[in-house]
Amino acid sequence: MAQFAEAHFFLIESVVKIIVVLFVLLTAVAYVVWLERKVVARIQSRWGPYWVGPHGLLQPLADGLKFLFKEDIVVQDADKVIYWMAPFLAFTLAFLSIAVIPFGGSFQLFGHTIQLQITDLNVGLLYVFAVTSLGVYSIALAGWSANSKYPLFGGLRSSAQMISYELSLGLGVVGVLMISGTLSLRGVVTPQVGFWHIAGIPFLPRWNVFRQPLGFLVYFIAAIAETNRIPFDLPEGETELVGGFHTEYSSFKFAMFFIAEYANMVTVSCLATLLFFGGWLGPLFGPYWLRVILPVIWFCLKVFCFLFFYIWMRGTLPRFRYDQLMAFGWKVLLPLGFLNVLGTSFVIAWLHS
Amino acid sequence: MKNIGIRDDTVRPGRSSGGRRRNAVFYFDLSEALPYTERMAKMLREVTGTVGALAKGFAVTFKTMFRPAVTENYPAEPVHFEGRYRGLHVLRRDENGLEKCVACFLCAAACPANCIYIEAAENTSDHRISAAERYAKVYNIDYNRCIFCGYCVEACPCDAITHGHGFEIASYDMNGLVYRKEQLLEKPPAAAAKP
Protein backbone atom coordinates (compact mmCIF):
# COMPACT_ATOMS: atom_id res chain seq x y z
CA MET A 1 0.00 0.00 0.00
CA ALA A 2 2.75 2.39 0.95
CA GLN A 3 4.62 1.42 -2.17
CA PHE A 4 1.51 2.04 -4.22
CA ALA A 5 1.10 5.51 -2.73
CA GLU A 6 4.78 6.18 -3.34
CA ALA A 7 4.42 5.33 -7.01
CA HIS A 8 1.34 7.52 -7.28
CA PHE A 9 3.11 10.40 -5.67
CA PHE A 10 6.05 10.01 -8.02
CA LEU A 11 3.74 9.99 -11.02
CA ILE A 12 1.82 13.07 -9.94
CA GLU A 13 5.02 14.87 -8.97
CA SER A 14 6.60 14.14 -12.34
CA VAL A 15 3.56 15.20 -14.33
CA VAL A 16 3.21 18.43 -12.38
CA LYS A 17 6.90 19.19 -12.83
CA ILE A 18 6.79 18.46 -16.55
CA ILE A 19 3.75 20.68 -17.06
CA VAL A 20 5.20 23.53 -15.05
CA VAL A 21 8.64 23.32 -16.70
CA LEU A 22 7.18 23.11 -20.20
CA PHE A 23 4.88 26.03 -19.52
CA VAL A 24 7.71 28.14 -18.12
CA LEU A 25 10.04 27.20 -20.95
CA LEU A 26 7.49 28.01 -23.66
CA THR A 27 6.69 31.32 -22.03
CA ALA A 28 10.38 32.05 -21.62
CA VAL A 29 11.00 31.26 -25.28
CA ALA A 30 8.17 33.56 -26.33
CA TYR A 31 9.48 36.39 -24.19
CA VAL A 32 13.09 35.86 -25.24
CA VAL A 33 11.85 36.65 -28.74
CA TRP A 34 10.18 39.77 -27.36
CA LEU A 35 13.32 40.67 -25.41
CA GLU A 36 15.45 40.17 -28.47
CA ARG A 37 13.29 42.46 -30.55
CA LYS A 38 13.28 45.06 -27.80
CA VAL A 39 17.01 44.99 -27.06
CA VAL A 40 18.07 44.96 -30.70
CA ALA A 41 15.64 47.83 -31.27
CA ARG A 42 17.22 49.77 -28.41
CA ILE A 43 20.68 49.17 -29.85
CA GLN A 44 19.43 50.61 -33.12
CA SER A 45 17.67 53.55 -31.42
CA ARG A 46 14.22 52.16 -32.13
CA TRP A 47 11.39 51.17 -29.81
CA GLY A 48 10.71 47.65 -30.96
CA PRO A 49 7.28 46.06 -30.45
CA TYR A 50 5.06 48.70 -28.96
CA TRP A 51 1.46 48.46 -30.07
CA VAL A 52 0.29 45.02 -28.93
CA GLY A 53 -0.27 45.40 -25.21
CA PRO A 54 1.76 47.65 -22.90
CA HIS A 55 5.30 47.88 -24.34
CA GLY A 56 4.35 45.21 -26.85
CA LEU A 57 4.17 42.57 -24.14
CA LEU A 58 1.47 40.65 -25.99
CA GLN A 59 3.51 40.60 -29.19
CA PRO A 60 4.55 36.92 -28.78
CA LEU A 61 0.87 35.99 -28.56
CA ALA A 62 0.09 37.96 -31.69
CA ASP A 63 3.02 36.37 -33.50
CA GLY A 64 1.86 32.91 -32.47
CA LEU A 65 -1.65 33.58 -33.73
CA LYS A 66 -0.28 34.92 -36.97
CA PHE A 67 1.79 31.78 -37.50
CA LEU A 68 -1.22 29.59 -36.76
CA PHE A 69 -3.44 31.29 -39.30
CA LYS A 70 -0.91 31.61 -42.11
CA GLU A 71 -1.25 29.39 -45.12
CA ASP A 72 0.85 26.25 -44.81
CA ILE A 73 2.71 26.08 -48.09
CA VAL A 74 4.40 22.82 -49.04
CA VAL A 75 6.86 22.97 -51.90
CA GLN A 76 5.75 20.86 -54.82
CA ASP A 77 8.91 18.83 -55.26
CA ALA A 78 9.61 18.46 -51.58
CA ASP A 79 10.28 15.08 -50.02
CA LYS A 80 7.00 15.26 -48.14
CA VAL A 81 7.68 12.87 -45.26
CA ILE A 82 11.03 14.35 -44.33
CA TYR A 83 9.76 17.84 -45.02
CA TRP A 84 7.05 17.29 -42.43
CA MET A 85 9.29 15.48 -40.00
CA ALA A 86 12.10 18.03 -39.80
CA PRO A 87 10.33 20.82 -37.87
CA PHE A 88 8.79 18.34 -35.45
CA LEU A 89 12.21 16.83 -34.90
CA ALA A 90 13.72 20.24 -34.23
CA PHE A 91 10.94 21.17 -31.83
CA THR A 92 10.94 17.89 -29.92
CA LEU A 93 14.70 17.68 -29.55
CA ALA A 94 14.94 21.27 -28.40
CA PHE A 95 12.48 20.58 -25.60
CA LEU A 96 13.79 17.16 -24.59
CA SER A 97 17.01 18.46 -23.13
CA ILE A 98 15.25 20.60 -20.53
CA ALA A 99 14.25 17.38 -18.73
CA VAL A 100 17.59 17.03 -16.97
CA ILE A 101 18.25 20.70 -16.21
CA PRO A 102 18.05 21.34 -12.47
CA PHE A 103 16.80 24.82 -11.67
CA GLY A 104 16.90 24.79 -7.89
CA GLY A 105 17.66 22.72 -4.82
CA SER A 106 15.07 20.47 -3.25
CA PHE A 107 12.29 20.90 -0.69
CA GLN A 108 10.07 18.83 1.58
CA LEU A 109 6.40 18.32 0.80
CA PHE A 110 4.12 15.78 2.59
CA GLY A 111 7.22 14.00 3.84
CA HIS A 112 8.69 13.65 0.39
CA THR A 113 11.82 15.30 -0.93
CA ILE A 114 11.04 17.04 -4.20
CA GLN A 115 13.90 18.04 -6.41
CA LEU A 116 13.49 21.08 -8.62
CA GLN A 117 14.35 19.15 -11.75
CA ILE A 118 12.28 16.83 -13.89
CA THR A 119 14.72 13.98 -13.53
CA ASP A 120 18.23 13.76 -12.14
CA LEU A 121 19.90 11.57 -14.73
CA ASN A 122 23.39 10.46 -13.72
CA VAL A 123 24.54 11.03 -17.30
CA GLY A 124 22.60 14.27 -17.65
CA LEU A 125 25.29 16.13 -19.53
CA LEU A 126 25.80 13.30 -22.01
CA TYR A 127 22.05 13.18 -22.51
CA VAL A 128 21.89 16.89 -23.27
CA PHE A 129 24.77 16.63 -25.73
CA ALA A 130 23.21 13.60 -27.37
CA VAL A 131 19.86 15.30 -27.81
CA THR A 132 21.28 18.59 -29.04
CA SER A 133 23.55 16.84 -31.52
CA LEU A 134 20.50 15.11 -32.95
CA GLY A 135 19.23 18.61 -33.63
CA VAL A 136 21.65 18.77 -36.57
CA TYR A 137 19.48 16.21 -38.30
CA SER A 138 16.43 18.43 -38.23
CA ILE A 139 18.30 21.25 -39.92
CA ALA A 140 20.13 19.07 -42.42
CA LEU A 141 16.91 17.20 -43.30
CA ALA A 142 14.94 20.43 -43.58
CA GLY A 143 17.55 21.78 -45.96
CA TRP A 144 17.60 18.57 -47.97
CA SER A 145 13.91 17.78 -48.19
CA ALA A 146 12.74 21.18 -49.44
CA ASN A 147 14.43 20.40 -52.76
CA SER A 148 15.47 23.99 -53.27
CA LYS A 149 18.94 25.44 -53.54
CA TYR A 150 19.12 27.90 -50.65
CA PRO A 151 17.77 25.51 -48.03
CA LEU A 152 20.25 22.94 -49.31
CA PHE A 153 23.12 25.38 -48.83
CA GLY A 154 21.86 26.19 -45.36
CA GLY A 155 21.53 22.52 -44.47
CA LEU A 156 25.01 21.71 -45.73
CA ARG A 157 26.55 24.64 -43.93
CA SER A 158 24.83 23.77 -40.71
CA SER A 159 25.83 20.12 -40.78
CA ALA A 160 29.46 21.09 -41.32
CA GLN A 161 29.35 23.87 -38.76
CA MET A 162 27.53 22.02 -36.03
CA ILE A 163 29.64 18.91 -36.32
CA SER A 164 32.83 20.98 -36.21
CA TYR A 165 31.79 23.02 -33.21
CA GLU A 166 30.34 20.09 -31.31
CA LEU A 167 33.89 18.87 -30.74
CA SER A 168 34.88 22.14 -29.14
CA LEU A 169 31.64 22.19 -27.18
CA GLY A 170 32.49 18.82 -25.69
CA LEU A 171 36.11 19.73 -25.04
CA GLY A 172 35.10 22.95 -23.32
CA VAL A 173 33.22 21.10 -20.59
CA VAL A 174 35.71 18.28 -20.11
CA GLY A 175 37.69 20.42 -17.69
CA VAL A 176 34.62 20.94 -15.54
CA LEU A 177 33.85 17.24 -15.60
CA MET A 178 37.37 16.45 -14.45
CA ILE A 179 36.94 18.80 -11.50
CA SER A 180 33.53 17.58 -10.44
CA GLY A 181 33.96 13.95 -11.44
CA THR A 182 30.33 13.48 -12.44
CA LEU A 183 28.10 13.81 -15.48
CA SER A 184 25.02 14.55 -13.39
CA LEU A 185 24.05 18.18 -13.81
CA ARG A 186 23.11 18.33 -10.13
CA GLY A 187 26.45 16.85 -9.17
CA VAL A 188 28.29 19.39 -11.27
CA VAL A 189 26.93 22.22 -9.15
CA THR A 190 27.87 20.67 -5.77
CA PRO A 191 31.63 21.41 -5.93
CA GLN A 192 30.82 25.05 -6.64
CA VAL A 193 29.29 25.70 -3.22
CA GLY A 194 31.03 28.25 -1.05
CA PHE A 195 33.69 30.89 -1.49
CA TRP A 196 37.40 31.28 -1.94
CA HIS A 197 38.86 33.17 0.94
CA ILE A 198 41.69 35.63 1.17
CA ALA A 199 42.74 36.18 4.78
CA GLY A 200 39.43 34.77 5.97
CA ILE A 201 37.33 37.11 3.86
CA PRO A 202 35.26 35.49 1.09
CA PHE A 203 36.04 37.26 -2.17
CA LEU A 204 35.09 34.91 -4.99
CA PRO A 205 32.35 32.29 -5.24
CA ARG A 206 33.81 28.90 -6.09
CA TRP A 207 32.27 28.94 -9.53
CA ASN A 208 33.91 26.86 -12.20
CA VAL A 209 34.29 29.83 -14.48
CA PHE A 210 37.13 31.10 -12.27
CA ARG A 211 38.82 27.72 -12.41
CA GLN A 212 38.09 27.10 -16.07
CA PRO A 213 38.03 30.48 -17.83
CA LEU A 214 39.45 29.01 -21.01
CA GLY A 215 37.00 26.12 -20.87
CA PHE A 216 34.14 28.56 -20.45
CA LEU A 217 35.31 30.63 -23.40
CA VAL A 218 35.55 27.58 -25.63
CA TYR A 219 32.22 26.25 -24.43
CA PHE A 220 30.38 29.52 -24.87
CA ILE A 221 31.69 30.29 -28.34
CA ALA A 222 30.96 26.74 -29.47
CA ALA A 223 27.50 26.96 -27.91
CA ILE A 224 26.71 30.09 -29.92
CA ALA A 225 27.75 28.24 -33.06
CA GLU A 226 25.67 25.23 -32.03
CA THR A 227 22.55 27.32 -31.68
CA ASN A 228 23.11 29.01 -35.05
CA ARG A 229 23.12 32.46 -33.57
CA ILE A 230 24.87 35.54 -34.86
CA PRO A 231 27.84 35.71 -35.47
CA PHE A 232 27.62 32.01 -36.40
CA ASP A 233 24.23 32.05 -38.10
CA LEU A 234 25.50 30.88 -41.47
CA PRO A 235 22.84 28.16 -41.85
CA GLU A 236 20.21 30.89 -41.80
CA GLY A 237 22.10 33.85 -43.20
CA GLU A 238 19.19 36.01 -44.34
CA THR A 239 21.35 38.22 -46.50
CA GLU A 240 22.98 35.43 -48.48
CA LEU A 241 20.70 32.40 -48.21
CA VAL A 242 17.24 33.99 -47.97
CA GLY A 243 16.77 32.32 -44.59
CA GLY A 244 18.75 29.16 -45.24
CA PHE A 245 17.30 25.85 -44.17
CA HIS A 246 13.87 27.26 -43.34
CA THR A 247 13.41 29.25 -46.55
CA GLU A 248 10.71 26.93 -47.86
CA TYR A 249 8.87 26.59 -44.57
CA SER A 250 5.86 28.65 -43.69
CA SER A 251 3.18 28.91 -41.08
CA PHE A 252 3.49 26.77 -37.98
CA LYS A 253 6.26 24.60 -39.34
CA PHE A 254 8.41 27.71 -39.54
CA ALA A 255 7.30 28.70 -36.07
CA MET A 256 8.51 25.33 -34.79
CA PHE A 257 12.01 25.97 -36.12
CA PHE A 258 11.85 29.40 -34.62
CA ILE A 259 10.78 28.12 -31.21
CA ALA A 260 13.37 25.35 -31.37
CA GLU A 261 16.15 27.85 -31.99
CA TYR A 262 15.21 29.91 -28.97
CA ALA A 263 14.62 26.84 -26.81
CA ASN A 264 18.13 25.71 -27.71
CA MET A 265 19.40 29.11 -26.71
CA VAL A 266 17.74 28.72 -23.33
CA THR A 267 19.18 25.22 -22.97
CA VAL A 268 22.78 26.17 -23.63
CA SER A 269 22.39 29.18 -21.35
CA CYS A 270 21.09 26.87 -18.60
CA LEU A 271 23.99 24.55 -19.21
CA ALA A 272 26.52 27.39 -19.08
CA THR A 273 24.97 28.55 -15.82
CA LEU A 274 25.11 25.08 -14.30
CA LEU A 275 28.57 24.16 -15.48
CA PHE A 276 30.39 27.43 -14.98
CA PHE A 277 28.35 29.86 -12.92
CA GLY A 278 27.26 27.81 -9.94
CA GLY A 279 23.76 27.02 -11.19
CA TRP A 280 21.17 28.01 -8.62
CA LEU A 281 23.72 28.93 -5.94
CA GLY A 282 23.43 32.38 -4.47
CA PRO A 283 22.78 34.17 -1.20
CA LEU A 284 20.03 32.52 0.86
CA PHE A 285 18.01 34.18 3.60
CA GLY A 286 14.55 34.41 5.06
CA PRO A 287 12.00 31.73 5.94
CA TYR A 288 11.90 28.21 4.51
CA TRP A 289 9.70 28.97 1.50
CA LEU A 290 11.99 31.84 0.49
CA ARG A 291 14.99 29.55 0.75
CA VAL A 292 13.27 27.24 -1.71
CA ILE A 293 12.32 29.97 -4.17
CA LEU A 294 15.48 32.08 -4.04
CA PRO A 295 17.72 29.50 -5.79
CA VAL A 296 15.23 29.34 -8.65
CA ILE A 297 15.41 33.12 -8.90
CA TRP A 298 19.23 33.11 -8.91
CA PHE A 299 19.20 30.45 -11.58
CA CYS A 300 16.74 32.37 -13.75
CA LEU A 301 18.75 35.58 -13.29
CA LYS A 302 21.97 33.94 -14.42
CA VAL A 303 20.26 32.36 -17.42
CA PHE A 304 18.74 35.73 -18.23
CA CYS A 305 22.20 37.32 -18.23
CA PHE A 306 23.35 34.77 -20.79
CA LEU A 307 20.30 35.31 -22.94
CA PHE A 308 20.84 39.04 -22.76
CA PHE A 309 24.42 38.58 -23.83
CA TYR A 310 23.25 36.48 -26.75
CA ILE A 311 20.98 39.28 -27.89
CA TRP A 312 23.55 41.96 -27.21
CA MET A 313 25.98 40.03 -29.34
CA ARG A 314 23.42 39.80 -32.10
CA GLY A 315 23.19 43.56 -32.10
CA THR A 316 26.96 43.96 -32.16
CA LEU A 317 28.78 41.42 -34.30
CA PRO A 318 28.59 40.80 -38.04
CA ARG A 319 28.41 37.30 -39.48
CA PHE A 320 31.53 35.21 -40.09
CA ARG A 321 32.61 34.32 -43.54
CA TYR A 322 32.37 30.59 -44.10
CA ASP A 323 36.11 29.88 -44.35
CA GLN A 324 36.72 32.06 -41.31
CA LEU A 325 34.15 30.05 -39.41
CA MET A 326 35.77 26.75 -40.25
CA ALA A 327 39.30 28.03 -39.68
CA PHE A 328 38.28 29.47 -36.32
CA GLY A 329 36.56 26.28 -35.23
CA TRP A 330 39.31 23.89 -36.20
CA LYS A 331 42.46 25.94 -35.88
CA VAL A 332 41.72 28.04 -32.82
CA LEU A 333 38.82 26.72 -30.78
CA LEU A 334 39.68 23.04 -30.97
CA PRO A 335 43.38 23.47 -30.03
CA LEU A 336 42.32 25.77 -27.19
CA GLY A 337 39.93 23.08 -25.98
CA PHE A 338 42.68 20.46 -26.06
CA LEU A 339 45.03 22.85 -24.30
CA ASN A 340 42.45 23.38 -21.57
CA VAL A 341 41.94 19.65 -21.08
CA LEU A 342 45.67 19.10 -20.97
CA GLY A 343 46.31 21.94 -18.54
CA THR A 344 43.48 20.92 -16.27
CA SER A 345 44.63 17.33 -16.12
CA PHE A 346 48.19 18.41 -15.28
CA VAL A 347 46.99 20.65 -12.47
CA ILE A 348 44.72 17.93 -11.08
CA ALA A 349 47.50 15.36 -11.24
CA TRP A 350 49.86 17.78 -9.51
CA LEU A 351 47.34 18.56 -6.77
CA HIS A 352 46.67 14.88 -6.15
CA SER A 353 50.31 13.80 -6.01
CA MET B 1 57.30 41.38 -41.07
CA LYS B 2 55.16 42.58 -43.96
CA ASN B 3 52.68 39.72 -43.62
CA ILE B 4 51.24 40.70 -40.27
CA GLY B 5 47.49 41.15 -40.29
CA ILE B 6 44.93 39.92 -42.78
CA ARG B 7 46.40 37.97 -45.62
CA ASP B 8 44.95 37.46 -49.04
CA ASP B 9 44.45 34.41 -51.21
CA THR B 10 47.43 34.91 -53.45
CA VAL B 11 50.14 32.33 -53.72
CA ARG B 12 53.22 33.82 -52.18
CA PRO B 13 56.65 32.34 -52.78
CA GLY B 14 57.63 31.29 -49.29
CA ARG B 15 61.14 31.27 -48.03
CA SER B 16 61.11 27.85 -46.49
CA SER B 17 58.39 25.70 -48.02
CA GLY B 18 57.81 27.06 -51.51
CA GLY B 19 54.47 28.39 -52.77
CA ARG B 20 51.57 27.76 -50.38
CA ARG B 21 47.98 28.92 -50.32
CA ARG B 22 47.18 31.10 -47.37
CA ASN B 23 43.70 32.36 -46.96
CA ALA B 24 42.67 32.50 -43.35
CA VAL B 25 42.59 35.40 -40.96
CA PHE B 26 42.79 33.08 -38.00
CA TYR B 27 45.99 31.63 -39.17
CA PHE B 28 48.92 32.05 -36.89
CA ASP B 29 51.95 31.89 -39.07
CA LEU B 30 54.25 29.52 -37.27
CA SER B 31 56.48 28.69 -40.21
CA GLU B 32 58.23 32.04 -40.51
CA ALA B 33 61.90 32.23 -39.83
CA LEU B 34 61.28 34.43 -36.82
CA PRO B 35 62.62 33.65 -33.37
CA TYR B 36 60.17 31.86 -31.12
CA THR B 37 59.63 34.77 -28.76
CA GLU B 38 58.87 37.13 -31.59
CA ARG B 39 56.34 34.71 -33.05
CA MET B 40 54.63 34.37 -29.69
CA ALA B 41 54.60 38.14 -29.26
CA LYS B 42 53.02 38.52 -32.67
CA MET B 43 50.35 35.98 -31.82
CA LEU B 44 49.64 37.64 -28.49
CA ARG B 45 49.40 41.05 -30.12
CA GLU B 46 46.86 39.68 -32.54
CA VAL B 47 44.80 38.11 -29.76
CA THR B 48 44.83 41.16 -27.50
CA GLY B 49 44.02 43.38 -30.44
CA THR B 50 41.01 41.24 -31.26
CA VAL B 51 39.81 41.17 -27.67
CA GLY B 52 40.19 44.94 -27.44
CA ALA B 53 38.24 45.47 -30.63
CA LEU B 54 35.47 43.18 -29.43
CA ALA B 55 35.22 44.98 -26.09
CA LYS B 56 35.05 48.31 -27.88
CA GLY B 57 32.25 47.11 -30.14
CA PHE B 58 30.23 45.71 -27.27
CA ALA B 59 30.69 48.95 -25.34
CA VAL B 60 29.38 50.96 -28.27
CA THR B 61 26.23 48.89 -28.64
CA PHE B 62 25.68 48.92 -24.89
CA LYS B 63 25.89 52.69 -24.82
CA THR B 64 23.46 53.06 -27.69
CA MET B 65 20.89 51.10 -25.68
CA PHE B 66 20.46 54.16 -23.48
CA ARG B 67 20.15 56.65 -26.29
CA PRO B 68 16.68 58.05 -26.88
CA ALA B 69 14.88 56.39 -29.75
CA VAL B 70 14.50 58.27 -33.00
CA THR B 71 11.20 56.55 -33.73
CA GLU B 72 8.27 58.80 -34.65
CA ASN B 73 5.10 57.51 -33.06
CA TYR B 74 3.26 58.57 -36.19
CA PRO B 75 -0.41 57.70 -36.06
CA ALA B 76 -0.54 58.52 -32.36
CA GLU B 77 1.56 61.66 -32.51
CA PRO B 78 2.12 64.15 -35.35
CA VAL B 79 5.17 63.66 -37.53
CA HIS B 80 8.09 66.03 -37.17
CA PHE B 81 9.10 67.38 -40.56
CA GLU B 82 12.27 68.97 -41.68
CA GLY B 83 11.64 72.49 -43.00
CA ARG B 84 12.46 71.52 -46.58
CA TYR B 85 10.18 68.48 -46.69
CA ARG B 86 8.47 68.28 -50.07
CA GLY B 87 4.85 67.47 -49.32
CA LEU B 88 1.54 68.50 -50.85
CA HIS B 89 1.76 71.80 -52.73
CA VAL B 90 0.38 75.01 -51.32
CA LEU B 91 -0.51 78.00 -53.49
CA ARG B 92 0.47 81.13 -51.58
CA ARG B 93 -1.16 84.53 -51.21
CA ASP B 94 0.58 87.86 -50.95
CA GLU B 95 0.34 90.30 -48.00
CA ASN B 96 -2.96 91.68 -49.31
CA GLY B 97 -4.57 88.28 -49.50
CA LEU B 98 -4.38 88.18 -53.29
CA GLU B 99 -3.16 85.04 -55.02
CA LYS B 100 0.49 85.15 -55.97
CA CYS B 101 0.07 82.95 -59.04
CA VAL B 102 0.08 84.94 -62.30
CA ALA B 103 -0.61 81.96 -64.58
CA CYS B 104 2.74 82.11 -66.37
CA PHE B 105 2.79 78.31 -66.95
CA LEU B 106 6.46 78.03 -65.97
CA CYS B 107 5.65 75.38 -63.37
CA ALA B 108 3.70 73.34 -65.87
CA ALA B 109 6.60 73.64 -68.30
CA ALA B 110 9.13 72.57 -65.69
CA CYS B 111 7.11 69.61 -64.52
CA PRO B 112 8.77 66.36 -65.68
CA ALA B 113 5.65 64.34 -64.85
CA ASN B 114 3.37 66.73 -66.70
CA CYS B 115 0.90 66.79 -63.85
CA ILE B 116 0.09 70.52 -63.62
CA TYR B 117 -2.86 71.85 -65.57
CA ILE B 118 -3.54 75.59 -65.67
CA GLU B 119 -6.20 77.74 -67.32
CA ALA B 120 -5.41 81.43 -67.26
CA ALA B 121 -7.84 84.36 -67.11
CA GLU B 122 -7.52 88.17 -67.10
CA ASN B 123 -7.88 90.17 -63.91
CA THR B 124 -10.34 93.03 -64.11
CA SER B 125 -10.73 95.93 -61.72
CA ASP B 126 -13.90 94.50 -60.17
CA HIS B 127 -12.75 90.88 -60.30
CA ARG B 128 -9.19 90.96 -59.01
CA ILE B 129 -7.70 87.64 -58.01
CA SER B 130 -3.96 88.28 -58.33
CA ALA B 131 -1.88 91.43 -58.32
CA ALA B 132 -0.66 91.01 -61.91
CA GLU B 133 -2.45 90.94 -65.27
CA ARG B 134 -3.56 87.34 -65.26
CA TYR B 135 -4.50 84.75 -62.69
CA ALA B 136 -5.02 81.00 -62.75
CA LYS B 137 -8.70 80.25 -63.19
CA VAL B 138 -8.00 76.55 -63.00
CA TYR B 139 -4.94 75.14 -61.30
CA ASN B 140 -4.92 71.35 -60.99
CA ILE B 141 -2.17 69.07 -59.79
CA ASP B 142 -2.63 65.41 -60.60
CA TYR B 143 -1.14 63.55 -57.62
CA ASN B 144 -1.39 60.29 -59.53
CA ARG B 145 1.55 61.58 -61.52
CA CYS B 146 3.36 64.07 -59.30
CA ILE B 147 6.78 62.83 -58.22
CA PHE B 148 7.39 65.59 -55.67
CA CYS B 149 10.61 66.67 -57.39
CA GLY B 150 10.15 70.31 -56.51
CA TYR B 151 10.95 71.64 -60.01
CA CYS B 152 7.68 73.60 -60.11
CA VAL B 153 8.62 75.36 -56.89
CA GLU B 154 12.06 76.17 -58.28
CA ALA B 155 10.59 77.42 -61.55
CA CYS B 156 7.97 79.72 -60.03
CA PRO B 157 9.04 83.39 -60.44
CA CYS B 158 6.50 84.64 -57.88
CA ASP B 159 7.03 82.07 -55.11
CA ALA B 160 3.37 81.22 -55.63
CA ILE B 161 3.64 77.46 -55.55
CA THR B 162 5.46 75.92 -52.62
CA HIS B 163 5.71 72.57 -50.92
CA GLY B 164 3.69 72.10 -47.76
CA HIS B 165 4.02 69.27 -45.27
CA GLY B 166 0.88 67.37 -46.20
CA PHE B 167 1.40 63.74 -47.10
CA GLU B 168 -1.74 61.80 -46.20
CA ILE B 169 -3.26 61.72 -49.68
CA ALA B 170 -3.94 58.00 -50.06
CA SER B 171 -7.27 57.49 -51.78
CA TYR B 172 -9.51 54.71 -53.09
CA ASP B 173 -10.40 56.88 -56.07
CA MET B 174 -7.91 58.11 -58.66
CA ASN B 175 -10.18 61.07 -59.45
CA GLY B 176 -9.83 62.21 -55.89
CA LEU B 177 -6.09 62.59 -56.43
CA VAL B 178 -6.53 65.40 -58.95
CA TYR B 179 -6.35 68.34 -56.59
CA ARG B 180 -8.07 71.57 -57.57
CA LYS B 181 -7.00 75.10 -56.89
CA GLU B 182 -9.43 75.38 -53.97
CA GLN B 183 -7.72 72.44 -52.29
CA LEU B 184 -4.22 73.75 -52.93
CA LEU B 185 -4.78 77.39 -52.10
CA GLU B 186 -3.64 78.84 -48.82
CA LYS B 187 -6.47 79.97 -46.55
CA PRO B 188 -7.17 83.71 -46.97
CA PRO B 189 -5.87 85.80 -44.06
CA ALA B 190 -8.62 86.82 -41.63
CA ALA B 191 -8.34 90.55 -42.44
CA ALA B 192 -8.54 90.09 -46.18
CA ALA B 193 -11.33 87.56 -45.96
CA LYS B 194 -13.87 90.05 -44.61
CA PRO B 195 -14.62 92.28 -47.64
mmCIF file of C-alpha atoms in Angstrom, chain A residues 39 42-43 45-47 50-51 308-309 312-313 315-317 320-321 323-324 327-328 331-332, chain B residues 23-28 54 57-59 61-62 64-71 73 75-76:
data_model
loop_
_atom_site.group_PDB
_atom_site.id
_atom_site.type_symbol
_atom_site.label_atom_id
_atom_site.label_comp_id
_atom_site.label_asym_id
_atom_site.label_seq_id
_atom_site.Cartn_x
_atom_site.Cartn_y
_atom_site.Cartn_z
ATOM 1 C CA VAL A 39 17.007 44.994 -27.062
ATOM 2 C CA ARG A 42 17.218 49.772 -28.414
ATOM 3 C CA ILE A 43 20.682 49.169 -29.852
ATOM 4 C CA SER A 45 17.675 53.549 -31.415
ATOM 5 C CA ARG A 46 14.217 52.165 -32.126
ATOM 6 C CA TRP A 47 11.395 51.170 -29.810
ATOM 7 C CA TYR A 50 5.056 48.701 -28.958
ATOM 8 C CA TRP A 51 1.465 48.461 -30.066
ATOM 9 C CA PHE A 308 20.835 39.041 -22.756
ATOM 10 C CA PHE A 309 24.418 38.578 -23.829
ATOM 11 C CA TRP A 312 23.545 41.959 -27.207
ATOM 12 C CA MET A 313 25.983 40.026 -29.337
ATOM 13 C CA GLY A 315 23.188 43.565 -32.096
ATOM 14 C CA THR A 316 26.964 43.958 -32.162
ATOM 15 C CA LEU A 317 28.778 41.423 -34.299
ATOM 16 C CA PHE A 320 31.527 35.212 -40.087
ATOM 17 C CA ARG A 321 32.611 34.325 -43.539
ATOM 18 C CA ASP A 323 36.110 29.883 -44.354
ATOM 19 C CA GLN A 324 36.715 32.059 -41.306
ATOM 20 C CA ALA A 327 39.297 28.029 -39.678
ATOM 21 C CA PHE A 328 38.282 29.468 -36.321
ATOM 22 C CA LYS A 331 42.463 25.940 -35.884
ATOM 23 C CA VAL A 332 41.724 28.045 -32.823
ATOM 24 C CA ASN B 23 43.696 32.360 -46.957
ATOM 25 C CA ALA B 24 42.671 32.499 -43.352
ATOM 26 C CA VAL B 25 42.589 35.398 -40.960
ATOM 27 C CA PHE B 26 42.788 33.079 -37.997
ATOM 28 C CA TYR B 27 45.993 31.629 -39.167
ATOM 29 C CA PHE B 28 48.924 32.049 -36.886
ATOM 30 C CA LEU B 54 35.472 43.182 -29.427
ATOM 31 C CA GLY B 57 32.252 47.107 -30.143
ATOM 32 C CA PHE B 58 30.231 45.712 -27.271
ATOM 33 C CA ALA B 59 30.694 48.952 -25.336
ATOM 34 C CA THR B 61 26.227 48.886 -28.642
ATOM 35 C CA PHE B 62 25.683 48.917 -24.889
ATOM 36 C CA THR B 64 23.455 53.064 -27.689
ATOM 37 C CA MET B 65 20.893 51.098 -25.685
ATOM 38 C CA PHE B 66 20.462 54.159 -23.485
ATOM 39 C CA ARG B 67 20.153 56.653 -26.288
ATOM 40 C CA PRO B 68 16.681 58.055 -26.877
ATOM 41 C CA ALA B 69 14.876 56.390 -29.752
ATOM 42 C CA VAL B 70 14.503 58.274 -33.003
ATOM 43 C CA THR B 71 11.198 56.554 -33.726
ATOM 44 C CA ASN B 73 5.102 57.512 -33.056
ATOM 45 C CA PRO B 75 -0.411 57.697 -36.063
ATOM 46 C CA ALA B 76 -0.543 58.518 -32.356
#
